Coordinates of C-alpha atoms in Angstrom, one line a residue:
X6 CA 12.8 -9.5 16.0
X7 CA 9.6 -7.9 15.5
X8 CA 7.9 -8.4 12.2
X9 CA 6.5 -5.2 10.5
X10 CA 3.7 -7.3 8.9
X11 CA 0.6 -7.9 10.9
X12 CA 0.5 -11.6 10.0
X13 CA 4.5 -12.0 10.4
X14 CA 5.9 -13.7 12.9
X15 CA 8.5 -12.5 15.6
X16 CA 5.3 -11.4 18.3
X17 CA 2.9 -8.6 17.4
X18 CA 3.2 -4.9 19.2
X19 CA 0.3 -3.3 20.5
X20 CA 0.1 -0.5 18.3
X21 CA 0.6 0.5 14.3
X22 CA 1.4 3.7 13.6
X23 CA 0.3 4.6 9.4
X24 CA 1.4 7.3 8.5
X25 CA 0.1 8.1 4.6
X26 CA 3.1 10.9 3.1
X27 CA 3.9 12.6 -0.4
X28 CA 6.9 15.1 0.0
X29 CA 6.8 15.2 3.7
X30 CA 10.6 15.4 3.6
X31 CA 10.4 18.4 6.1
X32 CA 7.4 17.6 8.3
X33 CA 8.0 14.0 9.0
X34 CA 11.5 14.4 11.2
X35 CA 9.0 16.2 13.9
X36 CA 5.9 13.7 14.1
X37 CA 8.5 10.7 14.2
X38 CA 10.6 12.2 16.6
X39 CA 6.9 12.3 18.5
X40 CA 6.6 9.0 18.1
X41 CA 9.8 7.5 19.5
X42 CA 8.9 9.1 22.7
X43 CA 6.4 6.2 23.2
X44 CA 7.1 4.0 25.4
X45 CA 4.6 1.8 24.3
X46 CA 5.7 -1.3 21.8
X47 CA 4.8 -0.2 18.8
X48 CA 5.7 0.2 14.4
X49 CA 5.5 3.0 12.2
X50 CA 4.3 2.7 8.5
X51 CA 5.1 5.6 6.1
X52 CA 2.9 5.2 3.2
X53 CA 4.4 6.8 0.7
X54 CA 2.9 7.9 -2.7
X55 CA 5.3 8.4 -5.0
X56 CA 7.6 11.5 -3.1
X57 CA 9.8 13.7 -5.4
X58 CA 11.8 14.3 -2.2
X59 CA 13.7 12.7 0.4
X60 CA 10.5 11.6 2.0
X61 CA 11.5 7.9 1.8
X62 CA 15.1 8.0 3.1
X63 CA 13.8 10.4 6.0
X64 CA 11.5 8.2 7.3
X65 CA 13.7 4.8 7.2
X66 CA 16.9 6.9 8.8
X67 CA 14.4 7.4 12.0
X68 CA 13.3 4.0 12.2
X69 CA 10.1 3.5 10.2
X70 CA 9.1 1.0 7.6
X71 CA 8.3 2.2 4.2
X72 CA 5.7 1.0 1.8
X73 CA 5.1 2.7 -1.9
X74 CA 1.4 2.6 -2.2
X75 CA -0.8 4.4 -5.1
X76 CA -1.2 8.0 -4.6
X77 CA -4.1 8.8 -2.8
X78 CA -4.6 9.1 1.1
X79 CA -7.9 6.4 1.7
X80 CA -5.6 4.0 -0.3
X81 CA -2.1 4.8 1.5
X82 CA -3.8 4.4 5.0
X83 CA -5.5 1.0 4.0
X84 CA -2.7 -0.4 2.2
X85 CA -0.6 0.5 5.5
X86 CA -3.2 -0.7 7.7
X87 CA -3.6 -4.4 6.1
X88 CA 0.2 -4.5 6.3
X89 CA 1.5 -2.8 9.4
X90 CA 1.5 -5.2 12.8
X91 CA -0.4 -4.5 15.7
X92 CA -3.5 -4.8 17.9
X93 CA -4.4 -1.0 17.5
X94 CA -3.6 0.9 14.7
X95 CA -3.0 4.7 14.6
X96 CA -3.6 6.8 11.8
X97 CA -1.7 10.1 11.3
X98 CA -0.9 12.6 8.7
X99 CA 2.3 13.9 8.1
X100 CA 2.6 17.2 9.4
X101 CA 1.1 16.7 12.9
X102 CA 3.0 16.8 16.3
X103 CA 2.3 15.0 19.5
X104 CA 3.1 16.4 22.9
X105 CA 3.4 14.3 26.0
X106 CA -0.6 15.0 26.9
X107 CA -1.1 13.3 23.7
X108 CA 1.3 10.1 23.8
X109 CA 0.3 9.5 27.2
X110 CA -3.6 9.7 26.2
X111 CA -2.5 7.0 23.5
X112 CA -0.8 5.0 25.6
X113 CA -3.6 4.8 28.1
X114 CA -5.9 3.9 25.5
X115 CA -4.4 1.0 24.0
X116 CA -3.3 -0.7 27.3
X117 CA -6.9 -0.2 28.2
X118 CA -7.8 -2.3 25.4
X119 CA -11.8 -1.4 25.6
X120 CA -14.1 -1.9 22.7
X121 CA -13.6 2.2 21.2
X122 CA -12.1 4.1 19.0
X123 CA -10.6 7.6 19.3
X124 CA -9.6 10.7 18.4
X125 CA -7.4 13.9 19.5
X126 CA -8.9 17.5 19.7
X127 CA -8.0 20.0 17.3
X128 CA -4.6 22.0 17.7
X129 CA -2.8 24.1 14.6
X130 CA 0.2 25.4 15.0
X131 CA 0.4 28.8 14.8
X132 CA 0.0 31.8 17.0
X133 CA -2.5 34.0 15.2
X134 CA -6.1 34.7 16.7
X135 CA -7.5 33.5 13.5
X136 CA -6.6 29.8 13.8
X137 CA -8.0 29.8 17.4
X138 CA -10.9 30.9 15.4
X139 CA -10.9 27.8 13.3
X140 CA -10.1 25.4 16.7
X141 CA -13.4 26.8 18.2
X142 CA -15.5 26.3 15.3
X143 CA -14.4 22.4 14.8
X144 CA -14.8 21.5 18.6
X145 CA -18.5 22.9 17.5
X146 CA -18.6 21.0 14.2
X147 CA -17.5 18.0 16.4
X148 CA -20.1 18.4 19.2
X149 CA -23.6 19.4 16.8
X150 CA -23.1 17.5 13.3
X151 CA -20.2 14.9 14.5
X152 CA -17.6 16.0 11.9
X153 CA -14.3 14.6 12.8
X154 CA -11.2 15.3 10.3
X155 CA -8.3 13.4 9.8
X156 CA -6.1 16.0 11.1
X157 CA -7.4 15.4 14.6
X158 CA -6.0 11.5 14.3
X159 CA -7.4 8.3 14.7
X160 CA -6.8 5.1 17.0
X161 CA -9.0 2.7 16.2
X162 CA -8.7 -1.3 16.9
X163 CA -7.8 -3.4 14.0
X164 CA -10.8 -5.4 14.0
X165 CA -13.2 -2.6 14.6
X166 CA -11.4 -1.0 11.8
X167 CA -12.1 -3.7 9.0
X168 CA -15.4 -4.3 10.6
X169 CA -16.8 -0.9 9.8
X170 CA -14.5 0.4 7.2
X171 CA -12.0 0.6 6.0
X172 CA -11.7 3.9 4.7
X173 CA -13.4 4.4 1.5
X174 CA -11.6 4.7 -2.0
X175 CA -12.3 8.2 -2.5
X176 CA -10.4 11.6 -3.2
X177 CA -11.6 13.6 -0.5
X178 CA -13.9 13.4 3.3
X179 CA -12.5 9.9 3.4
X180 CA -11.8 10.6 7.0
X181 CA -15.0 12.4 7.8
X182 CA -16.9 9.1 6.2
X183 CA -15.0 6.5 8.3
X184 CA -15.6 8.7 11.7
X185 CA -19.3 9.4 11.4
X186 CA -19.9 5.6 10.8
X187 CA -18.2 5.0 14.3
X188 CA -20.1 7.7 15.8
X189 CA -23.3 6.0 14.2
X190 CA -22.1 2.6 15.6
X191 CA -21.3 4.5 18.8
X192 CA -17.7 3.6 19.0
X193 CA -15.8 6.8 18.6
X194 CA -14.9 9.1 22.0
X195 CA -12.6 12.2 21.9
X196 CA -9.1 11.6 23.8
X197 CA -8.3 14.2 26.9
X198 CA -5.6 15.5 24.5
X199 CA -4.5 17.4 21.0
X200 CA -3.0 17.0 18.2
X201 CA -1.2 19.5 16.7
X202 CA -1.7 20.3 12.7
X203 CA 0.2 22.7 10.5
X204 CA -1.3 25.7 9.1
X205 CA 0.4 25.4 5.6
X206 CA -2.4 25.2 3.4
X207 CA -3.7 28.0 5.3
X208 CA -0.7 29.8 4.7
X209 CA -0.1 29.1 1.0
X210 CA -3.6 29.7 -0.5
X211 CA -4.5 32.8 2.0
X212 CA -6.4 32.1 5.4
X213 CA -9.6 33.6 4.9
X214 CA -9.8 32.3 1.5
X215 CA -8.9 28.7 2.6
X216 CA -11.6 28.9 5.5
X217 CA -14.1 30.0 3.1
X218 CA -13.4 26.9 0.2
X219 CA -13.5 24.6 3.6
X220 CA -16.8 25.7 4.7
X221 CA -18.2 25.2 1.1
X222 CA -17.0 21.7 0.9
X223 CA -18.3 20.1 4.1
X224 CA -21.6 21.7 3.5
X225 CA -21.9 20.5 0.2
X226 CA -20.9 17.1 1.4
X227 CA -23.3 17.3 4.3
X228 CA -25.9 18.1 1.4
X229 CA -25.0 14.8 -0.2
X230 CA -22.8 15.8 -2.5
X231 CA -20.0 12.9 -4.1
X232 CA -16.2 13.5 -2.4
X233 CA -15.2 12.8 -6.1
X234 CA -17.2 15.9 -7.4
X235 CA -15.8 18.0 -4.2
X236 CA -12.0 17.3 -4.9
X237 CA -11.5 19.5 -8.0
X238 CA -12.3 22.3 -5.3
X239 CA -9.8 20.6 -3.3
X240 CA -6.1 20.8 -5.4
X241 CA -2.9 18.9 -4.3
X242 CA -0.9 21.3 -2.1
X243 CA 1.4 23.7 -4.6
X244 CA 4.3 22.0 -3.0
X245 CA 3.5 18.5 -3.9
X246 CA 4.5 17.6 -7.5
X247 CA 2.0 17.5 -9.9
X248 CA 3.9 16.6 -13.5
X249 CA 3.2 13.1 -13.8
X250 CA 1.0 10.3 -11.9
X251 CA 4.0 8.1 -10.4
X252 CA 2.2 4.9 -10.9
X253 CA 2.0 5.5 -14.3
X254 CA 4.0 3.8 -17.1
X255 CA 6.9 5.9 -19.1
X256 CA 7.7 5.9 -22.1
X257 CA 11.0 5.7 -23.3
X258 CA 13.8 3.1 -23.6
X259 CA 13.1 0.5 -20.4
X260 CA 16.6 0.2 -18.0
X261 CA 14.8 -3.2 -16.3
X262 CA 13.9 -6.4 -17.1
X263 CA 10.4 -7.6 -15.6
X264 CA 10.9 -11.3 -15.2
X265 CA 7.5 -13.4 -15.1
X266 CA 7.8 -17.1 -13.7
X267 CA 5.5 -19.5 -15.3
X268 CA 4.6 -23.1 -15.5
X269 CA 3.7 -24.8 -18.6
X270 CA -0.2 -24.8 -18.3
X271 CA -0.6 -28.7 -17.8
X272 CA -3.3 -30.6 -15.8
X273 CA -2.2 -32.3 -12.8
X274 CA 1.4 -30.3 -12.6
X275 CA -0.2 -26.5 -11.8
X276 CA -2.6 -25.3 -9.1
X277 CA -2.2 -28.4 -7.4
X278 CA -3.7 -27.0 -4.2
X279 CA -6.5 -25.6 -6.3
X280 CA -7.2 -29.0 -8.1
X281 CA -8.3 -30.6 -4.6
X282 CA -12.0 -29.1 -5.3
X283 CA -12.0 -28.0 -8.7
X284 CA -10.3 -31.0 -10.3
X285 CA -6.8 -31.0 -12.7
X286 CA -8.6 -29.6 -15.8
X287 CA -10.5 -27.1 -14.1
X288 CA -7.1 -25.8 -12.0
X289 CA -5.2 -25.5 -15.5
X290 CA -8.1 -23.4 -16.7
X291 CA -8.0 -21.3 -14.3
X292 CA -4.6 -20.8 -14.3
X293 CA -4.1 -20.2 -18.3
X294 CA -6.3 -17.6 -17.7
X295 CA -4.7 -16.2 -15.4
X296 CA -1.4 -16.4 -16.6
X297 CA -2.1 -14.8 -20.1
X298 CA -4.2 -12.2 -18.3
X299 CA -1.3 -10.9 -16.0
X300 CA 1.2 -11.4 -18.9
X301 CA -1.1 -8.4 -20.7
X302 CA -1.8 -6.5 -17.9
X303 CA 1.8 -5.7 -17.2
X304 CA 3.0 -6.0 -21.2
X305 CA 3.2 -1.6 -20.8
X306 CA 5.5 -1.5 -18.0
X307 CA 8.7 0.2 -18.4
X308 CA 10.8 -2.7 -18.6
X309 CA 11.7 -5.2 -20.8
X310 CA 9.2 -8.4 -20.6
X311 CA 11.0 -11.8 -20.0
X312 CA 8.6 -15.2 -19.7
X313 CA 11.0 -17.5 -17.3
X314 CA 9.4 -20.8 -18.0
X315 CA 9.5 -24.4 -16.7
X316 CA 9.9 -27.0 -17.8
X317 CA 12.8 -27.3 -20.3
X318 CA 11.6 -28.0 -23.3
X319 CA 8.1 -26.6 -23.3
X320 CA 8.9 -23.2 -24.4
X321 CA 6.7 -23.4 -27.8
X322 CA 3.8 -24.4 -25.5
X323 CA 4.7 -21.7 -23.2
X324 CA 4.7 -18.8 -26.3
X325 CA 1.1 -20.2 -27.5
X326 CA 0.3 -19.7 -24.6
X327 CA 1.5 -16.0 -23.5
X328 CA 1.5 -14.8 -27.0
X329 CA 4.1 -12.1 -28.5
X330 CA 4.3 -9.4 -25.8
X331 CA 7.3 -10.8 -24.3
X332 CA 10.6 -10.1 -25.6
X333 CA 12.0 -13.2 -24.9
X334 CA 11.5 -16.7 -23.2
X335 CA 14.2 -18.0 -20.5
X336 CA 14.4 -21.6 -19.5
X337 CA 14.5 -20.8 -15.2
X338 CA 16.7 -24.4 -15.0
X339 CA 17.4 -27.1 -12.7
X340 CA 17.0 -26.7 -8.4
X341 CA 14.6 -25.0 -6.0
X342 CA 12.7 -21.8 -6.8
X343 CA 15.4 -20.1 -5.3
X344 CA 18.1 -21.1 -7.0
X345 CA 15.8 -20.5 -10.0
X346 CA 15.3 -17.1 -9.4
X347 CA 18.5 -16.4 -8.4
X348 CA 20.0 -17.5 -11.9
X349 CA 17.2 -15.9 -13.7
X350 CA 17.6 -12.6 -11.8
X351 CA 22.0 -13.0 -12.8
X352 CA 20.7 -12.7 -16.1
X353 CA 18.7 -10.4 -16.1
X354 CA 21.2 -8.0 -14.8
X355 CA 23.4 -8.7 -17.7
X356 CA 20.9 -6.8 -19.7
X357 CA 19.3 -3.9 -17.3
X358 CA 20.5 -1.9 -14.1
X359 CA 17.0 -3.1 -12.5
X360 CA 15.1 -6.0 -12.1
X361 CA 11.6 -7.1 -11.4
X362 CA 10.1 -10.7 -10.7
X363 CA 6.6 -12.0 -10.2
X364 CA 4.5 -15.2 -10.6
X365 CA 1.5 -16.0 -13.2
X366 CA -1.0 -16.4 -9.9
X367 CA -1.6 -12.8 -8.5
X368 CA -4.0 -11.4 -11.4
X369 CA -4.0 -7.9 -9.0
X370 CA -0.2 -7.0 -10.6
X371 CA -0.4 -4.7 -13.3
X372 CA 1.7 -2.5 -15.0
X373 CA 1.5 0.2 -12.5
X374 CA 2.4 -2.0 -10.0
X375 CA 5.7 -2.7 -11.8
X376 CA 6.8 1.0 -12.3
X377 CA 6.0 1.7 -8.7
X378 CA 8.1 -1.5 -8.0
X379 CA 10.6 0.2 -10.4
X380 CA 10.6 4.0 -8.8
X381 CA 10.7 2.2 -5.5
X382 CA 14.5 1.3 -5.8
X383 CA 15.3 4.7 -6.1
X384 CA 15.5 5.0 -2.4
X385 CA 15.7 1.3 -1.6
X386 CA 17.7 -1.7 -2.1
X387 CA 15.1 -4.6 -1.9
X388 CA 11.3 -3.8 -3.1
X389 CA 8.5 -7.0 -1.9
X390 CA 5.4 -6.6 -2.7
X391 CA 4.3 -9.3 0.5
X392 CA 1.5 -11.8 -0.4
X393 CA -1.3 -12.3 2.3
X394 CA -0.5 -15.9 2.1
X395 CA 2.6 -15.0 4.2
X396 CA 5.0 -15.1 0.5
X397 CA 5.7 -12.4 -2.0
X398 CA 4.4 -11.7 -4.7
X399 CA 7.0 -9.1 -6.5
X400 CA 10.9 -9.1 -5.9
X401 CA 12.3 -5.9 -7.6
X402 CA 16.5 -5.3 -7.3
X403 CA 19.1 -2.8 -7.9
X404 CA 21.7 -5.3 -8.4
X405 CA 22.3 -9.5 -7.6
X406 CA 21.9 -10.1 -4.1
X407 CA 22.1 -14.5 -4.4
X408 CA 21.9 -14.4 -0.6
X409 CA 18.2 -13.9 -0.3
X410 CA 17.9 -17.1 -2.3
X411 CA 19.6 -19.1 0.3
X412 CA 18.1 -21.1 3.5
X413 CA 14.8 -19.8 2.6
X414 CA 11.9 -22.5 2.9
X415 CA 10.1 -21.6 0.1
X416 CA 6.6 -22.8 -0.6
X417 CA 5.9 -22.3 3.3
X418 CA 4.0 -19.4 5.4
X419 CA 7.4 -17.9 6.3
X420 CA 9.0 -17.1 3.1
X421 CA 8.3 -13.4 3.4
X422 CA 9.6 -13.1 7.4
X423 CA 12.8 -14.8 6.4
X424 CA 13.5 -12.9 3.3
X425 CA 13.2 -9.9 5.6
X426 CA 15.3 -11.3 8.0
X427 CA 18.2 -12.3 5.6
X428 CA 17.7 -8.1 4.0
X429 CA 17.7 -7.2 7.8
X430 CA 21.1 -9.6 8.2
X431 CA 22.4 -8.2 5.0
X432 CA 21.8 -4.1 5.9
X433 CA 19.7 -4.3 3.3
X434 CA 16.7 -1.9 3.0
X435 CA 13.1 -2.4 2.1
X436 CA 10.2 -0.8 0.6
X437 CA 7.2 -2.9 0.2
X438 CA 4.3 -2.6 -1.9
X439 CA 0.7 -3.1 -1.0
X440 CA -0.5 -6.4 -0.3
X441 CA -2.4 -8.5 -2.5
X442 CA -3.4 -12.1 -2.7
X443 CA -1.9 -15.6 -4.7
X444 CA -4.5 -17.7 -5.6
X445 CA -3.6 -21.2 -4.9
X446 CA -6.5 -22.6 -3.0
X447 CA -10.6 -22.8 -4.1
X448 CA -10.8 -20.0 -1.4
X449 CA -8.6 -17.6 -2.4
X450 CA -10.3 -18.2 -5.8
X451 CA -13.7 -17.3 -4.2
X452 CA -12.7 -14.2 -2.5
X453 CA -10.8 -12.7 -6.0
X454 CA -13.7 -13.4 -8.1
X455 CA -16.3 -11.7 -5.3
X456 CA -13.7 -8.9 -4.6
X457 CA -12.9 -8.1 -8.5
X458 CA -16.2 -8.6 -10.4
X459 CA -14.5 -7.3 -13.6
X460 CA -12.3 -10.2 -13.5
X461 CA -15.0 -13.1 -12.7
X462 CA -15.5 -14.3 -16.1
X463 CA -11.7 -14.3 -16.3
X464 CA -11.1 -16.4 -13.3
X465 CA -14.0 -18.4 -12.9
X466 CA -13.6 -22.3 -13.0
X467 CA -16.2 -22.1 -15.6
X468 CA -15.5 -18.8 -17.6
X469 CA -14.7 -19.0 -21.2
X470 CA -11.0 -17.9 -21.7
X471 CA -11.9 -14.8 -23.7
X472 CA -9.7 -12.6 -24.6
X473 CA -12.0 -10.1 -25.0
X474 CA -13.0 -10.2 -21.2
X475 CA -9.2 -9.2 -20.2
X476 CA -9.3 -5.8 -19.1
X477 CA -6.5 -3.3 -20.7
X478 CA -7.5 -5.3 -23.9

């Protein structure tokens, strides 16, 4: 079997296919029928951000993976990208089409395997003279000022794409800001073939009108002006919903239980790994910290907070130490950690219709994480959010399922791959959440506190354990 993640195991296809969506449901059937033309070895990723639709169950009945990501398309396609397998990895959006000029131009590319990235020409779909109009005036744009939209595709090798990007966090031109760096670096060539786009927004806001808003924008960003300050010019298409942000936390009356699995904070029996180089007391630091500061971080998640702590007996040590936010304290009981979580998630679903676990060492969870986690099993039955470490980070459920907690050799590099495999065994299906790190070695450590400089003090060996420097606080 071939894993979906790029560090899983199973043997690696050539090419990964992100796709970033949000109420796609009509649009996607067409680009992913497209794609199973390849002949290629390949996986699609749809990204999803939180679809009111049937987005999600359209893109798993044709074959491709899902992950829930937070809204936004930079942060879909990177989230997809540091998951999804593969050598090469093609970006796409949603409501493009590929003709056979184009698969076979992809297909050539990648079994070439040479040092550059690449993108399609400019198609949209749609008869009028005006939109030939717009075709002309990008291949233009292309050739004089090396503007290259995210419409027109991108493959791009994986290396060369976390070498020079990825693409940045922001609302708008992300595309445009990741291309004219490879053009820079000289890296990016135009493929012999198009890609096809759909005229929609043209359609909905008025052509003319729409051309004219476009113009403004890229010459305003050409003038040096922020993509933040650009996208209030740039609304949500009028079919997309708009009510509420979906990774935000709702009020009302939770229907889950968020289980959190934690260790009595004791030198010598936590972060042993960690300990190696920092030494007993300077591991249980860190991971008090850590603990309490991912026990607040997710307290205003829609679900009912549950500490599941080990070991028996140490549950007044446990509350000082986590404090009042959580509703109640579980003993997890005797056996492996599966067995453990297997008992703890039983009970859980004697109180709620949905339940979420996670650990006290990936201080990237928050509560927004848990309610996508939460929305996620709308369309799914099994929600992981996979740790880079080759583990998972978040299990989220509809309903018991004791066979993932079987046969699994926990505490190893293939936890994640043979959860997926049991799910896959079990006709079970998935929707993963973005990937993010455990800290269990000096290392990982390291590379949290230089990725997340609002939570150095927090996690450093040596920071005080101040409240007050706990974000959300």
């Amino acid at each position: 079997m071939v894993s979906p993640h790029a560090g899983g195991g199973g043997g690696t296809p050539a090419l990964g296919i992100v796709i970033p969506a949000l109420d796609e449901a009509e649009t996607l059937p067409g680009l992913l029928s497209d794609l199973s033309r390849l002949t290629l070895e390949h996986i699609v990723m749809v990204v999803d951000g939180g679809s009111r639709d049937a987005t999600v169950s359209v893109a798993r009945a044709r074959g491709a993976h899902v992950m829930r990501g937070r809204r936004g398309r930079a942060r879909q396609m990177n989230a997809g990208a540091r998951w999804v397998a593969g050598r090469w990895l093609l970006f796409l959006h949603a409501d493009s089409r590929l003709g056979k000029p184009a698969l076979q131009a992809i297909e050539t590319h990648v079994r070439e395997d040479g040092p550059m990235a690449a993108h399609f020409g400019l198609s949209i779909s749609h008869e009028h003279f005006f939109y030939r109009v717009i075709e002309r005036g990008q291949r233009i744009r292309e050739r004089r000022l090396g503007l290259v939209y995210g419409d027109q595709g991108l493959l791009i090798r994986r290396n060369l794409l976390f070498t020079l990007g990825p693409y940045p966090d922001e609302p708008l031109m992300e595309d445009v800001t990741l291309n004219r760096r490879l053009l820079l670096a000289g890296r990016l060539l135009r493929l012999p073939a198009a890609v096809a786009t759909s005229p929609r927004r043209y359609e909905e806001e008025g052509r003319v009108r729409g051309w004219l808003r476009n113009v403004r924008l890229i010459t305003r960003f050409l003038a040096g002006a922020a993509p933040s300050a650009l996208a209030a010019r740039y609304p949500p298409r009028r079919s997309v919903g708009r009510d509420r942000d979906p990774g935000a936390p709702r009020p009302g009356d939770p229907q889950a239980t968020l289980l959190v699995f934690a260790k009595a904070p004791r030198p010598g029996t936590v972060k042993t790994r960690l300990a190696r180089e920092l030494g007993h007391e300077a591991a249980a630091a860190v991971y008090r910290r850590m603990g309490r500061l991912i026990v607040d971080r997710v307290a205003p998640a829609p679900a009912a907070l549950t500490v599941c702590y080990d070991p028996g007996g140490a549950e007044a040590e446990v509350r000082e130490w986590l404090g009042s936010a959580p509703r109640r304290y579980w003993h997890q009981g005797d056996g492996d950690l599966g067995a453990r979580m297997s008992r703890m998630f039983r009970r859980g679903f004697e109180r709620s219709s949905r339940v979420v676990v996670i650990g006290t060492d990936t201080p990237a969870v928050t509560s927004r994480t848990i309610t996508r986690a939460i929305e996620a099993l709308d369309s799914a039955d099994v929600v992981l959010g996979p740790a880079s470490d080759g583990g998972y980070y978040l299990m989220a459920l509809g309903e018991p399922r004791p066979e993932l907690f079987t046969g699994i050799r926990w505490s190893t590099e293939s936890v994640l791959a043979e959860t997926l495999s049991r799910c896959a065994e079990l006709g079970l299906s998935v929707t993963h959440l973005e990937v993010e790190s455990d800290i269990d070695t000096a290392e990982d450590l390291a590379a949290e506190v230089a990725g997340r400089p609002d939570l150095g003090e927090v996690l450093s060996p040596d920071g005080a354990p101040s409240r007050a420097s706990i974000p959300g606080q």
